[in-house]
Amino acid sequence: MAYKRQIDQLPIVPKDAKEFNVTCHYCIVGCGYKAYTWPTNRQGGTAPEENKFGVDLSKQQQAEAVAWYAPAMYNIVRQNGEAMHLVIKPDKDCVVNSGLGSVRGARMAEMSYSRQRNTQLQRLTEPMVWRYGQMQPTSWDDALDLVARVTVGVINDMSEDGLFVSAFDHGGAGGGYENTWGTGKLYFGAMKVKNIRIHNRPAYNSEVHATRDMGVGELNNCYEDAELADTIVAVGTNALETQTNYFLNHWVPNLRGTSVAKKNAEFGSEPVERGRIVIVDPRRTVTVNACEVEAGKDRVMHLAINSGTDLALFNAWLTYITDKGWTDKAFIAASTKGFDKAVASNKTSLEEAARITGLTADQIQKSAEWIAEPKQGGARRRTMFAYEKGLIWGNDNYRTNGALVNVALATGNIGRPGGGCVRMGGHQEGYSRPSDAHVGRPAAYVDRLLIDGKGGVHHIWGCDHYKTTLNALKFKQAYKKRTDLVKDAMSAVPYGDRDGMVKAIMAAIKKGGLFAVDVDIVPTKIGEACHVWLPAATSGEANLTSMNGERRMRLTERYMDPPGQAMPDCLIAARIANHMERVLREQGKAKYADQFKGFDWKTEEDAFMDGYHGHEKGGQFVTYERLRAMGTNPGASGRLRRWQDHRHKAPVC
Amino acid sequence: MKRCQMMVDVGRRKFLSGAGMAAAGIAAASVPITQANAAPPTARVNYPSNRLANVNDLKLNEPLNVSYPDNDAPGVLLKLGKRVADGIGPDGDIVGFSTTCPHKGFQLVYNKSDRTLNCPGHYSRFDCEAGGLQIWGHATQNLPQYVLRVDAKGDIYAEGVDELLYGRLSNVL
């Protein structure tokens, strides 16, 4: 039977409740929300002057109401030590979602740490260390002293190459400009760590090298382009489920034809009509179904290709479009090199592609027409290409990704209204770090090196190899064996004997052991093997800046306390740096210790000002004050589309 | 609730010493007390018992439009032809639901073929044979279902709702 909460009323947000800007931290779309907090002993009333919305709440609210929130949007949390009511509801004025809430974002309040209402109690709240055979709580200073001494010890023995790091590189929860800078400044600034990997892949590399090597950053349009396109080409993306409000608020209006007025306003006399969509996916997804419902089956083409055959399809498109003379010759001349060579070397006939993909030659030809056949009067067709895991997590990612970008370039659909060749993305972005050039290419295959017994200390930030790496069982077997060596050594020393403890750990490392430090918001699977757990704060428990899939940068304000002693990752990184500096000075290594200066941050805003504000192009114009003032809507769409101005340089997932 | 009048030891000793009692009495009386004059609120809202229909009004798998707990809250009664949990009536197959989508408040449409309520706004779907379980969609609640009762004459009464209705912060306005 269906679960029912048996909740039939909620406290009303009073007129004087505090209001905070919130961007949903769960996915790349970054829907705008507002958080409201007020003391637990107070509540608003139904009269318009008694509630935050100025609405008569004694009346039934209509569809898409501003003044309604579901039980999932309510909780009781702590704010500056006091218990407070919390409501987080979608922001109707945010142009990203226009008040829509997904099953992720619309549960942000319910998914907050609350001891009053017993939600999310699995959080890490105190630093924990391996002591006498189990993880036990301790102070930050004690835990960080141990981390610093062992890390410095390993670097003394093995150089910085003995320090292995797994770290998030993204925005949203478990990331953000503050925290990628904090970890980046520690590992790429103070040190030059090269054995480092990203949260969801075993090396420090891009998921979309090809498009970057072609000079096309993967987030190169804005969400409004989906409303303006003549045709959307969706490859390996199930947008209704995974970028829900982007699809509902920006794709659907085009498919329904309700964005035609916007097209007329933007393109003047150019012929425009309701959009079409080509979906490349071996599965018939709910996205395909929704597109057919909205646009009609005659404007939706579902190409259910054989899995892993995208490359042949894209090359057939390129060949057919070029043969027909539908390419954008001026754009090609101005913005590409070696185009004719690319066409020649990728030549694929409709029949050959049909044989490989399992489609018919007619389907491939018709879809090429939807992509590139000039409109009435010879106007170039505006086509937006969107791709995600179905493409990039397939084999032969590099060539497949490049082949799709080829079609977008051939048809002049990069950096133009109604165009773009973009990742749909996973989570938001928020990359700001010193150069990673020393990592090299190909980047070290970190998980393989760990299996092979390399490295002496491992710092893990918001990653869980046990659940996500390749060959996970083998990794787990090797990792457990290595970390158990250290655990057994630690258990044999009285915990108060720090000198003896570090010596025992270092001796175990020399025998092939590995000392592991896990920074996370919750206990993880790989954490079971670790010797230190450091509790981190998440979005809303700290100020956090990120950008969404159209590079719209926003600040989620701190509206509640982190649980226990948890801290933002940037401050944890800073405190590790402080302790490493102290230990190095103790050891008489003053010159090396000096590299760990500049981590005297007290708040996450300090990290933001040092990082994004101080180091990114144009960052000098971005402050918390300005981001607060711009709320959930910074960045006019036209500016977002001119992506060359905002060249995205992050490894993305 | 009455305050406990029994004196603890220290107070008793003071009483026996004959000192302090009068002063204590004055101090207590001097604290002004604001009397709460609001009606005592209930933990949950009080629902009306409203007759929605008679069992004879229902046809198999044909939704009957009703409203509950007032005319601004549309819903349906359904005779599913199959005994279901929380179903009432002689065959245990009568259920009632709000038809306002708990995602964004659009009116749901009944699909006879799979006995679901479906949202034209954003495609959410709710299973009427499983207590309004959201099969797919964006709502953070399952569909509010009526607490129903049938009397000896076959009259069907609604007497409660098990989730918050869209568009109201109290199910009874």
PDB file of C-alpha atoms in Angstrom, chain B residues 79-136:
ATOM      1  CA  LYS B  79     -15.908   0.999  -7.569  1.00  0.00           C
ATOM      2  CA  LEU B  80     -12.955  -1.039  -8.715  1.00  0.00           C
ATOM      3  CA  GLY B  81     -14.574  -4.485  -8.906  1.00  0.00           C
ATOM      4  CA  LYS B  82     -11.678  -5.907  -6.939  1.00  0.00           C
ATOM      5  CA  ARG B  83     -11.157  -5.989  -3.170  1.00  0.00           C
ATOM      6  CA  VAL B  84      -8.388  -3.538  -2.260  1.00  0.00           C
ATOM      7  CA  ALA B  85      -6.788  -2.377   0.961  1.00  0.00           C
ATOM      8  CA  ASP B  86      -8.881   0.432   2.483  1.00  0.00           C
ATOM      9  CA  GLY B  87     -11.712  -0.469   0.100  1.00  0.00           C
ATOM     10  CA  ILE B  88     -15.219  -0.340   1.611  1.00  0.00           C
ATOM     11  CA  GLY B  89     -18.724  -1.474   0.718  1.00  0.00           C
ATOM     12  CA  PRO B  90     -20.082  -5.014   0.366  1.00  0.00           C
ATOM     13  CA  ASP B  91     -17.300  -5.978  -2.036  1.00  0.00           C
ATOM     14  CA  GLY B  92     -14.491  -4.029  -0.332  1.00  0.00           C
ATOM     15  CA  ASP B  93     -13.803  -2.333  -3.629  1.00  0.00           C
ATOM     16  CA  ILE B  94     -14.986   1.260  -3.149  1.00  0.00           C
ATOM     17  CA  VAL B  95     -12.316   3.910  -2.727  1.00  0.00           C
ATOM     18  CA  GLY B  96     -12.186   7.708  -2.927  1.00  0.00           C
ATOM     19  CA  PHE B  97      -9.388  10.101  -3.829  1.00  0.00           C
ATOM     20  CA  SER B  98      -8.676  13.765  -4.219  1.00  0.00           C
ATOM     21  CA  THR B  99      -8.245  14.530  -7.919  1.00  0.00           C
ATOM     22  CA  THR B 100      -5.988  17.536  -7.444  1.00  0.00           C
ATOM     23  CA  CYS B 101      -2.418  16.543  -8.338  1.00  0.00           C
ATOM     24  CA  PRO B 102      -0.190  16.942  -5.269  1.00  0.00           C
ATOM     25  CA  HIS B 103       2.645  18.162  -7.521  1.00  0.00           C
ATOM     26  CA  LYS B 104       1.328  21.424  -8.994  1.00  0.00           C
ATOM     27  CA  GLY B 105      -2.437  21.261  -8.481  1.00  0.00           C
ATOM     28  CA  PHE B 106      -3.697  20.246 -11.927  1.00  0.00           C
ATOM     29  CA  GLN B 107      -6.859  18.110 -12.134  1.00  0.00           C
ATOM     30  CA  LEU B 108      -6.200  14.416 -12.658  1.00  0.00           C
ATOM     31  CA  VAL B 109      -7.921  12.354 -15.330  1.00  0.00           C
ATOM     32  CA  TYR B 110      -9.070   8.766 -14.736  1.00  0.00           C
ATOM     33  CA  ASN B 111      -7.724   6.058 -17.041  1.00  0.00           C
ATOM     34  CA  LYS B 112     -10.123   3.125 -17.012  1.00  0.00           C
ATOM     35  CA  SER B 113      -7.774   0.685 -18.666  1.00  0.00           C
ATOM     36  CA  ASP B 114      -5.219   0.611 -15.868  1.00  0.00           C
ATOM     37  CA  ARG B 115      -7.263   2.278 -13.098  1.00  0.00           C
ATOM     38  CA  THR B 116      -4.942   5.175 -12.610  1.00  0.00           C
ATOM     39  CA  LEU B 117      -5.389   8.897 -12.138  1.00  0.00           C
ATOM     40  CA  ASN B 118      -3.153  10.830 -14.536  1.00  0.00           C
ATOM     41  CA  CYS B 119      -1.936  14.417 -14.593  1.00  0.00           C
ATOM     42  CA  PRO B 120      -2.064  16.345 -17.864  1.00  0.00           C
ATOM     43  CA  GLY B 121       0.347  18.932 -16.431  1.00  0.00           C
ATOM     44  CA  HIS B 122       3.529  16.962 -15.919  1.00  0.00           C
ATOM     45  CA  TYR B 123       2.548  13.307 -16.494  1.00  0.00           C
ATOM     46  CA  SER B 124       2.364  12.107 -12.870  1.00  0.00           C
ATOM     47  CA  ARG B 125       0.381   8.871 -12.411  1.00  0.00           C
ATOM     48  CA  PHE B 126      -1.340   7.417  -9.339  1.00  0.00           C
ATOM     49  CA  ASP B 127      -2.541   3.843  -8.801  1.00  0.00           C
ATOM     50  CA  CYS B 128      -6.141   3.748  -7.505  1.00  0.00           C
ATOM     51  CA  GLU B 129      -5.836   0.050  -6.615  1.00  0.00           C
ATOM     52  CA  ALA B 130      -2.833   0.714  -4.371  1.00  0.00           C
ATOM     53  CA  GLY B 131      -4.012   3.586  -2.183  1.00  0.00           C
ATOM     54  CA  GLY B 132      -3.058   6.305  -4.673  1.00  0.00           C
ATOM     55  CA  LEU B 133       0.559   5.199  -4.935  1.00  0.00           C
ATOM     56  CA  GLN B 134       2.477   7.461  -7.301  1.00  0.00           C
ATOM     57  CA  ILE B 135       3.594   5.138 -10.068  1.00  0.00           C
ATOM     58  CA  TRP B 136       5.666   7.826 -11.733  1.00  0.00           C
TER      59      TRP B 136
END
